[in-house]
Coordinates of C-alpha atoms in Angstrom, one line a residue:
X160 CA 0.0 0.0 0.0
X161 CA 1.1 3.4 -0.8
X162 CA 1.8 5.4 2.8
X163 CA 3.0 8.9 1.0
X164 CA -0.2 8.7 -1.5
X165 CA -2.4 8.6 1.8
X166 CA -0.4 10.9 3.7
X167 CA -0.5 13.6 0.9
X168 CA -4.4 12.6 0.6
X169 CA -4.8 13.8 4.1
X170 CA -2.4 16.9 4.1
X171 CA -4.7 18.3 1.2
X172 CA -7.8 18.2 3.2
X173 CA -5.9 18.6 6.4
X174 CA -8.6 20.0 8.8
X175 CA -10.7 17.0 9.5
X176 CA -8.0 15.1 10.0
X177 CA -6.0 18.0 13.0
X178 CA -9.7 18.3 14.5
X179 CA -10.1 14.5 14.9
X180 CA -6.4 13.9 16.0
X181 CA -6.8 16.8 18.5
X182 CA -9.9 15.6 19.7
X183 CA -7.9 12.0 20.0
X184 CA -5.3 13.7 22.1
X185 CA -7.6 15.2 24.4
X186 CA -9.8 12.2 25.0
X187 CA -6.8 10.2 25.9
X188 CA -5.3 12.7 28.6
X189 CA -9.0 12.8 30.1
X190 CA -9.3 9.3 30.1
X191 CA -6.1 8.2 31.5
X192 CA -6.1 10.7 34.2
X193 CA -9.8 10.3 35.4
X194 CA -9.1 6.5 34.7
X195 CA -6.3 6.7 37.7
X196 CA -8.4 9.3 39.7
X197 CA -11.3 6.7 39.8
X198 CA -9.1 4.1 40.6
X199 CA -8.0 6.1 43.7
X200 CA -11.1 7.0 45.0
X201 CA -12.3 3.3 44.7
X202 CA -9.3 2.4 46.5
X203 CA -10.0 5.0 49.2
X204 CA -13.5 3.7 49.6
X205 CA -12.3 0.4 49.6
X206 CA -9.6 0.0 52.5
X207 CA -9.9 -2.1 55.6
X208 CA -10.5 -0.5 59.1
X209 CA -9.5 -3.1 61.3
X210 CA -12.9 -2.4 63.0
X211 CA -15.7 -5.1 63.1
X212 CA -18.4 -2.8 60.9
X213 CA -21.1 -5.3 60.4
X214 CA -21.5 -5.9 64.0
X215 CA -21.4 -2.7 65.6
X216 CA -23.6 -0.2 66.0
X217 CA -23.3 3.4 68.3
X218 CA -25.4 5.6 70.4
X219 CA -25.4 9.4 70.9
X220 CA -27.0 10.8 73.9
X221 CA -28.3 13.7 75.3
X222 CA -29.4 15.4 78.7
X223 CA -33.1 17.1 79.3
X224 CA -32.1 17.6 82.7
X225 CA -30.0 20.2 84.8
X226 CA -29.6 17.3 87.9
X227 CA -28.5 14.3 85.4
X228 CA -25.4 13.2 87.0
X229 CA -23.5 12.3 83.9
X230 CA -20.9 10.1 85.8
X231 CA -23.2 8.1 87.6
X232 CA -25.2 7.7 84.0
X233 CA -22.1 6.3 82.2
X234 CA -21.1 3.8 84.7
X235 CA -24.9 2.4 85.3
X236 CA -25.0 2.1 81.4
X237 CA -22.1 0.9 80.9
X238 CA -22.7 -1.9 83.1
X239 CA -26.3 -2.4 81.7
X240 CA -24.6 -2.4 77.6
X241 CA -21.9 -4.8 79.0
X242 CA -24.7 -7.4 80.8
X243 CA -27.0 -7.9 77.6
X244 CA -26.6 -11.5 76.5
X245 CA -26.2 -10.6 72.4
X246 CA -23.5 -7.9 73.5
X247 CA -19.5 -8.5 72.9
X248 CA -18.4 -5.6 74.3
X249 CA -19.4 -1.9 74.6
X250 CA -17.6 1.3 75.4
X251 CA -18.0 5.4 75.7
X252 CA -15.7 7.0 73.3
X253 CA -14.8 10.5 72.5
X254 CA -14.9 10.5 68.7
X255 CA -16.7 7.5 66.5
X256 CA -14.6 6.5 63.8
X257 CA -14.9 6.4 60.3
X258 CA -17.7 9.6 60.2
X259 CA -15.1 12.1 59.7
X260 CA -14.7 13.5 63.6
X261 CA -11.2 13.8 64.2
X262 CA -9.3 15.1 67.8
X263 CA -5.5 14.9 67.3
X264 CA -2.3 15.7 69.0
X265 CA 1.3 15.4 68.3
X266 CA 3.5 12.6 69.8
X267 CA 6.5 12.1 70.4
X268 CA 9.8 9.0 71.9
X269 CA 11.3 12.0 73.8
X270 CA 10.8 16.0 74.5
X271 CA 13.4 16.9 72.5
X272 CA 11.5 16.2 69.2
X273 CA 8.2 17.9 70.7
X274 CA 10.2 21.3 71.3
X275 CA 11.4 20.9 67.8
X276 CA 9.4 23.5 65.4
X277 CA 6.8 21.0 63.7
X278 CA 8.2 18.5 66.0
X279 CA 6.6 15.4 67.0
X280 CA 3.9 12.7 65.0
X281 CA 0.5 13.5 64.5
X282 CA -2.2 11.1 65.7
X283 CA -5.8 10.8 66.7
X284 CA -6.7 10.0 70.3
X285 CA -9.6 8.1 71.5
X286 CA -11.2 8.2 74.6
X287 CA -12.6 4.8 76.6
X288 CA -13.0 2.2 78.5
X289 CA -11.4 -1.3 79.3
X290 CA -14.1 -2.4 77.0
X291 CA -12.9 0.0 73.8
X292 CA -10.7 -2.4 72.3
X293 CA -13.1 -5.0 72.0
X294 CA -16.1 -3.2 71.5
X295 CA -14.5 -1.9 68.1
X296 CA -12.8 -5.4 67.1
X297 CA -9.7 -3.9 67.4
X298 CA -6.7 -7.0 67.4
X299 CA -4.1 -6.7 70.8
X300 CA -0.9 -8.2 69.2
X301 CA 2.0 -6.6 72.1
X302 CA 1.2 -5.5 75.6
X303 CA -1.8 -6.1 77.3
X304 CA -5.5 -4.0 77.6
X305 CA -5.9 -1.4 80.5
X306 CA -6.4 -2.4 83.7
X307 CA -9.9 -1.3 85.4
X308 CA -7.7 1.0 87.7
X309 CA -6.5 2.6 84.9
X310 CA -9.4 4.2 84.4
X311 CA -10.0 8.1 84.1
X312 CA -13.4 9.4 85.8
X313 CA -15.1 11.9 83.3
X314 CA -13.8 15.8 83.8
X315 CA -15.5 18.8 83.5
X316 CA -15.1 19.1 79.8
X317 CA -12.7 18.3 77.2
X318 CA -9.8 20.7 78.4
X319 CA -10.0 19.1 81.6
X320 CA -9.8 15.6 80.5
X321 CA -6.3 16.2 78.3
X322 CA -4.8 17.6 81.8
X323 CA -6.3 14.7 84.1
X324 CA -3.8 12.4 80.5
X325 CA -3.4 8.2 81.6
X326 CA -0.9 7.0 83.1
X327 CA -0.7 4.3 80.5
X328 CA -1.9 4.4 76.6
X329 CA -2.4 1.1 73.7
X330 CA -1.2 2.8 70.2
X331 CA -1.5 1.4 66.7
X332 CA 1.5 -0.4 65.1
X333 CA 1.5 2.2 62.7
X334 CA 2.7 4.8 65.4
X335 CA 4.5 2.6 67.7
X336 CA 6.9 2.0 64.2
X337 CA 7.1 6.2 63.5
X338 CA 8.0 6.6 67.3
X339 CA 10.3 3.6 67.7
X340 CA 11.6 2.4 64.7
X341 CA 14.1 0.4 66.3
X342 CA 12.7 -1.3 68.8
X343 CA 9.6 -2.8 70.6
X344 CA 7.5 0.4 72.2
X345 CA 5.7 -1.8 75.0
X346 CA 6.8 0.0 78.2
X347 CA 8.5 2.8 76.3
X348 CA 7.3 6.4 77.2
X349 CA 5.0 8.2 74.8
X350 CA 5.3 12.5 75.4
X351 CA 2.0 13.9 74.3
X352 CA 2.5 17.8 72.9
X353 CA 0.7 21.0 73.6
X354 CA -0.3 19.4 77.0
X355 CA 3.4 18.4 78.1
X356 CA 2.1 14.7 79.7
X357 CA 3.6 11.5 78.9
X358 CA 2.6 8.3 79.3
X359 CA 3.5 4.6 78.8
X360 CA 2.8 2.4 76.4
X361 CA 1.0 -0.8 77.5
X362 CA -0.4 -1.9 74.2
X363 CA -0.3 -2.3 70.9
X364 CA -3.1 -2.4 68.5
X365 CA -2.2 -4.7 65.0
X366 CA -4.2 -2.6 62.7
X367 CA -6.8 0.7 63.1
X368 CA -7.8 3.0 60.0
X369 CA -10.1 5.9 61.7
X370 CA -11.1 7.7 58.5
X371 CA -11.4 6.6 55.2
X372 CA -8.8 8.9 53.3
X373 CA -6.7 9.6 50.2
X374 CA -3.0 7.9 50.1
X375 CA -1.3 10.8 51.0
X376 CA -3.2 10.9 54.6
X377 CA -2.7 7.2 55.2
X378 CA 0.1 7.8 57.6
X379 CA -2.4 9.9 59.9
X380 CA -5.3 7.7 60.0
X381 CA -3.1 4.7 61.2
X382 CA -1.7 6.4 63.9
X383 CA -3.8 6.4 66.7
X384 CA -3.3 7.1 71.2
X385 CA -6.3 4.9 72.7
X386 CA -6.4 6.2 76.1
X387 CA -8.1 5.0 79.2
X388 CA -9.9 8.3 80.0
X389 CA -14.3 8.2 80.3
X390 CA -14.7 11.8 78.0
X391 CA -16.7 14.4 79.2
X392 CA -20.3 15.0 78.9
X393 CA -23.5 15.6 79.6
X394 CA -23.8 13.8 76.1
X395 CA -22.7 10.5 75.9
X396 CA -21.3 8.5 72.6
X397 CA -21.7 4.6 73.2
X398 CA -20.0 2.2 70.7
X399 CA -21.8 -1.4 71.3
X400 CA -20.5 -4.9 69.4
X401 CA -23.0 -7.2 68.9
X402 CA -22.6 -11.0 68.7
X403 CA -23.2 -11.8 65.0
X404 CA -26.5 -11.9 63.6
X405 CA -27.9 -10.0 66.5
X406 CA -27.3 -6.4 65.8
X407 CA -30.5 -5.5 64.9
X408 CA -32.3 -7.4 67.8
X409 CA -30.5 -5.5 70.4
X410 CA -30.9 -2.1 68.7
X411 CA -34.5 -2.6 68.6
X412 CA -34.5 -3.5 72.4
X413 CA -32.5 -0.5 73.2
X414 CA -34.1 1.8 71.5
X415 CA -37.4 1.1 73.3
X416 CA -35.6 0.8 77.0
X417 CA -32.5 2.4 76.5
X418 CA -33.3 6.4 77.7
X419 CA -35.6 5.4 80.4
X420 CA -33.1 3.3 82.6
X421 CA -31.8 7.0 83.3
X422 CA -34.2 9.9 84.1
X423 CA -33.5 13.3 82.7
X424 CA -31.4 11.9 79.6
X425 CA -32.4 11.0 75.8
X426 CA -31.5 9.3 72.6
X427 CA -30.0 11.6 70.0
X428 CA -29.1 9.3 67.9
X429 CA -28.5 5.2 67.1
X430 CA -27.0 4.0 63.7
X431 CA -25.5 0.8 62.6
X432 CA -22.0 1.1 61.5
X433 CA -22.8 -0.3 58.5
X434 CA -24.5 2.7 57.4
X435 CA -22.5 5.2 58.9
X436 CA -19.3 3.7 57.1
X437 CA -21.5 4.3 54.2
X438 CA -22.7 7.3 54.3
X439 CA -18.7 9.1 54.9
X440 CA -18.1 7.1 51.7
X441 CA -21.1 8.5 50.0
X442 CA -19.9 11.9 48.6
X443 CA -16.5 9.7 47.5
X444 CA -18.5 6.9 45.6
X445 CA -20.1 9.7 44.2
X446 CA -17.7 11.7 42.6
X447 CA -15.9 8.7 41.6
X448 CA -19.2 7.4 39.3
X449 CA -19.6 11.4 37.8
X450 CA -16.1 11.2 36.7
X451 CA -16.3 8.1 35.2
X452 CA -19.3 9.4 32.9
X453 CA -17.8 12.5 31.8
X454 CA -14.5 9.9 30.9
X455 CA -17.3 7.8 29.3
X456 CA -18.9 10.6 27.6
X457 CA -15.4 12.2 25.9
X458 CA -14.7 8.9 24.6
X459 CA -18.3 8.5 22.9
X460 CA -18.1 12.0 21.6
X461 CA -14.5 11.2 20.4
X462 CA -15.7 7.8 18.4
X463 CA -18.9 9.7 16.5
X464 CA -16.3 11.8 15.5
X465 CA -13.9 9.6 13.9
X466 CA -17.2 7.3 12.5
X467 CA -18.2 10.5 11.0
X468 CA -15.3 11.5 9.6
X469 CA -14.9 8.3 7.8
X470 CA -18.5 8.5 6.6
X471 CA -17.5 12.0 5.3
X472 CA -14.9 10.6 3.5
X473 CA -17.1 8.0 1.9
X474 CA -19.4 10.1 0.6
X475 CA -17.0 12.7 -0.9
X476 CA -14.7 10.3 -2.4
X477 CA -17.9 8.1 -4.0
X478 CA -16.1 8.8 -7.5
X479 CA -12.8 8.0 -6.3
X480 CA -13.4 4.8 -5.1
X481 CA -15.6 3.7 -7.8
X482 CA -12.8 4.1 -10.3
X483 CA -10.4 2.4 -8.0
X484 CA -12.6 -0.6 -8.2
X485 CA -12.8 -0.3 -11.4
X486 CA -9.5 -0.3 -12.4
X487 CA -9.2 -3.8 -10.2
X488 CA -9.2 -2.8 -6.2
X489 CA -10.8 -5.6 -4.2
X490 CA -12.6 -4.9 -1.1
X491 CA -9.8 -5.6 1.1
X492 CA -8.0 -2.6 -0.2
X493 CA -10.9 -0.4 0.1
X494 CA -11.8 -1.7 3.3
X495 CA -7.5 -1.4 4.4
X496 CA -7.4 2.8 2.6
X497 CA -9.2 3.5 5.5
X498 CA -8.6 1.6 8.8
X499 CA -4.7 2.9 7.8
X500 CA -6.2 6.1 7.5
X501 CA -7.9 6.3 10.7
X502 CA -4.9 4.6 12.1
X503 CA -3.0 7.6 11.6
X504 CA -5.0 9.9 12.6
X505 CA -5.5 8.2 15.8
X506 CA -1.9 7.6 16.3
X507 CA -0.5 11.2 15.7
X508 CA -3.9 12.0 18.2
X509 CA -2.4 9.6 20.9
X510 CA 1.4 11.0 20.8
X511 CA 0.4 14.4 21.5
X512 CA -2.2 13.0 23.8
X513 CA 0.1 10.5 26.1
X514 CA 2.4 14.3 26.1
X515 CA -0.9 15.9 27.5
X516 CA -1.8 13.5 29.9
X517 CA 1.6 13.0 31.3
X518 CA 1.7 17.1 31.8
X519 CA -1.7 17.1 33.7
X520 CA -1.0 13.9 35.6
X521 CA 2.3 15.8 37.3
X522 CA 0.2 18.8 37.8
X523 CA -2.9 17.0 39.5
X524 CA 0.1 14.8 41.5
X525 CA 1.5 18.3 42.6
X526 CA -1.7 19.8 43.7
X527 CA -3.1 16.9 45.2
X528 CA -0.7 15.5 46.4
X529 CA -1.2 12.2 45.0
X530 CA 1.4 9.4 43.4
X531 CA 2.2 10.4 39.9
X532 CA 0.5 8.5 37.7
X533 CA 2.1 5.8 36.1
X534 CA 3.3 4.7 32.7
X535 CA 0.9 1.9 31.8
X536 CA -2.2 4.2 31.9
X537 CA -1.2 6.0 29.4
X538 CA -0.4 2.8 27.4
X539 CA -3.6 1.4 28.3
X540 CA -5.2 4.5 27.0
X541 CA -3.6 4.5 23.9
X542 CA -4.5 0.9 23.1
X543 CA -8.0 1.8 24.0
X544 CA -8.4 4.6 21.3
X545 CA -6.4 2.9 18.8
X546 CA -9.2 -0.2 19.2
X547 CA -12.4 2.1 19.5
X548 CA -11.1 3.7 16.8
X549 CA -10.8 1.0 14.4
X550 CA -13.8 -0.2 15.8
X551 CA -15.4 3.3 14.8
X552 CA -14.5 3.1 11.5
X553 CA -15.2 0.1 10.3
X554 CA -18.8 0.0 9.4
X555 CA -18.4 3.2 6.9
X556 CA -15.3 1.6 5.5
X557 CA -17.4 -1.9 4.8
X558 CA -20.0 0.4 3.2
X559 CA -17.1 2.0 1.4
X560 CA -15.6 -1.4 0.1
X561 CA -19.2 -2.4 -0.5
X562 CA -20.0 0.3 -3.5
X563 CA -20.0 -1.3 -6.7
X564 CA -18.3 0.3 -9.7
X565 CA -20.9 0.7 -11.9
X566 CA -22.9 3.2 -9.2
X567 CA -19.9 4.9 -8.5
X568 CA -19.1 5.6 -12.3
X569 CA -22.1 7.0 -12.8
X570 CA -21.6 9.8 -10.5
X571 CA -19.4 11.4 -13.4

């Protein structure tokens, strides 16, 4: 087949050609880089907790009451959650994972790093019980849980409770490695910041994601300070495990009982974790489907294009072909003119698009701070157009290697 003879066809009626190339170029950087977007959303959606979600289940509660003796409350209920038969384990805590409340504080092996500018490791602290550990699923794989006489009554207010700081703390593996990479942390001191308390580390938790987060935040929701301290009230958060298969049993039982074993209190709120997980991972999911149809929609957009530039083509070059057939061109070469055609329009499309997306994937890796994207997207993408292309042009270049001769000559 003769390349230049094509290539000269197309640089004589160039501007169909640049249009469809350029749209080429820019459907491929949109697709590769919303196509590695997506893919990190999903991922973000999509990592493990540590927590046992299907089985637990919280409740938020509030005070109607200026006598309500908050600390009395706690214990009672606590002792009440803890005595149902279908319970595991259940807990007060300060902040419920996984709905996007975050308390944090930075850590530190020694006071040195914490008088550093910057210094120290940022984590998230959580407040509770003995009973905290279990009544999230969490996995004890160094140390041992808190004793009962480890215990922090509830203080005044939040303030209050960060100066009345444990004796004794359980952290995540994540931030027993960042404090002490060299060594085991279990009975190491831990020196909190901005409250100038230390503590020691009893404990160690094999694996706890608080927050459902992009990859450049993985280092902070993995380090977590569980601390033995009852928070604050008047309102109370209770986190409750459930044996399996009896969640919503016990949730319907304490929603008719639970507010009335304490006079001047209420129930604000009771969720299953289930759905809470869910609903933080809503506005993600979200996002994540919209991009994928604008991707989908550029690359439908891109193929009319190229199917109706061939189907131009066709129709202005009736003549053209006619004679070629008859003169002794077989269907095969008709049917080849073109797929080489659209070929190389796609091709010179997908060079100057891999350029594009590689530009706009350093830039989006720059302000998001996200991994740069890498090298087989763009080769994925390529392949992709090069296929949907052919694929696009196929039917008007059977109907072109379908006209006969005889009607195309007598278009003269």
């Amino acid at each position: 087949m003769e390349i230049r003879a094509l290539l000269s066809a197309l640089w004589r009626n160039k501007t169909g050609p640049v249009l469809v190339s350029v749209q080429v170029a820019i459907t491929l950087a949109v697709l590769v880089n919303v196509a590695y977007i997506v893919r990190q959303r999903v991922e973000e959606v999509s990592k493990p907790t540590g927590m046992d979600l299907d089985n637990l289940f919280w409740i938020a509660t509030g005070t109607s009451s200026r006598d309500y003796n908050y600390a009395t409350a706690v214990k009672a209920d606590l002792s009440y959650l803890n005595s149902l038969p279908g319970v595991v384990a259940a807990s007060t805590i300060n902040n419920l994972p996984q709905t996007g409340a975050i308390t944090g504080l930075p850590f530190a092996s020694n006071l040195e790093a914490l008088q550093r500018p910057n210094g120290g490791i940022g984590g998230q602290i959580y407040f509770g019980t003995d009973k905290l550990l279990a009544a999230l699923g969490l996995k004890l794989v160094a140390g041992h849980n808190f004793d009962v006489t480890a215990i922090k009554p509830p203080a005044a207010d939040f303030n209050a409770s960060l100066g009345e700081w444990a004796d004794e703390v359980i952290v995540t593996q994540a931030m027993a490695k960042k404090l002490f990479p060299d060594g085991n942390a279990i009975g190491k001191p831990i020196y909190v910041g901005l409250i100038n308390k230390s503590s020691t580390i009893v404990g160690i938790v094999d694996f706890f994601r608080t927050q459902p987060a992009p990859a450049r935040y993985d280092d902070f929701v993995t380090q977590s300070v569980i601390a033995p301290i009852i928070p604050s009230g008047p309102g109370a958060l209770y986190v409750i495990r459930a044996k399996p298969g009896q969640r919503a049993a016990l949730m319907r039982q304490l929603e008719k009982n639970f507010a009335d074993l304490q006079p001047g209190r209420f129930i604000s709120r009771m969720e299953d974790y289930t759905r809470t997980a869910a609903q933080i991972r809503q506005g993600t999911r979200a996002s994540a489907i919209i991009l994928a149809v604008v991707a989908l929609f550029v690359l439908a957009v891109t193929v009319v294009g190229i199917s109706g530039l061939a189907a131009f083509n066709v129709t202005t070059r009736t003549k053209q072909l006619g004679i070629r057939r008859a003169i002794g061109a077989r269907k095969f070469h008709i049917l080849r003119y073109f797929l080489v055609e659209n070929w190389i329009i796609t091709t010179c499309g997908t060079v100057v698009g891999c350029m594009l997306a590689l530009v706009a994937g350093i830039k989006l890796s720059s302000m998001y701070e996200m991994p740069r994207l890498p090298l087989y997207y763009m080769v994925g993408g390529a392949l992709l157009l090069w296929i949907v292309g052919l694929l696009a042009v196929l039917v008007p270049a059977r109907r072109a290697a379908s006209i006969s001769p005889a009607v195309a000559t007598r278009t003269v």
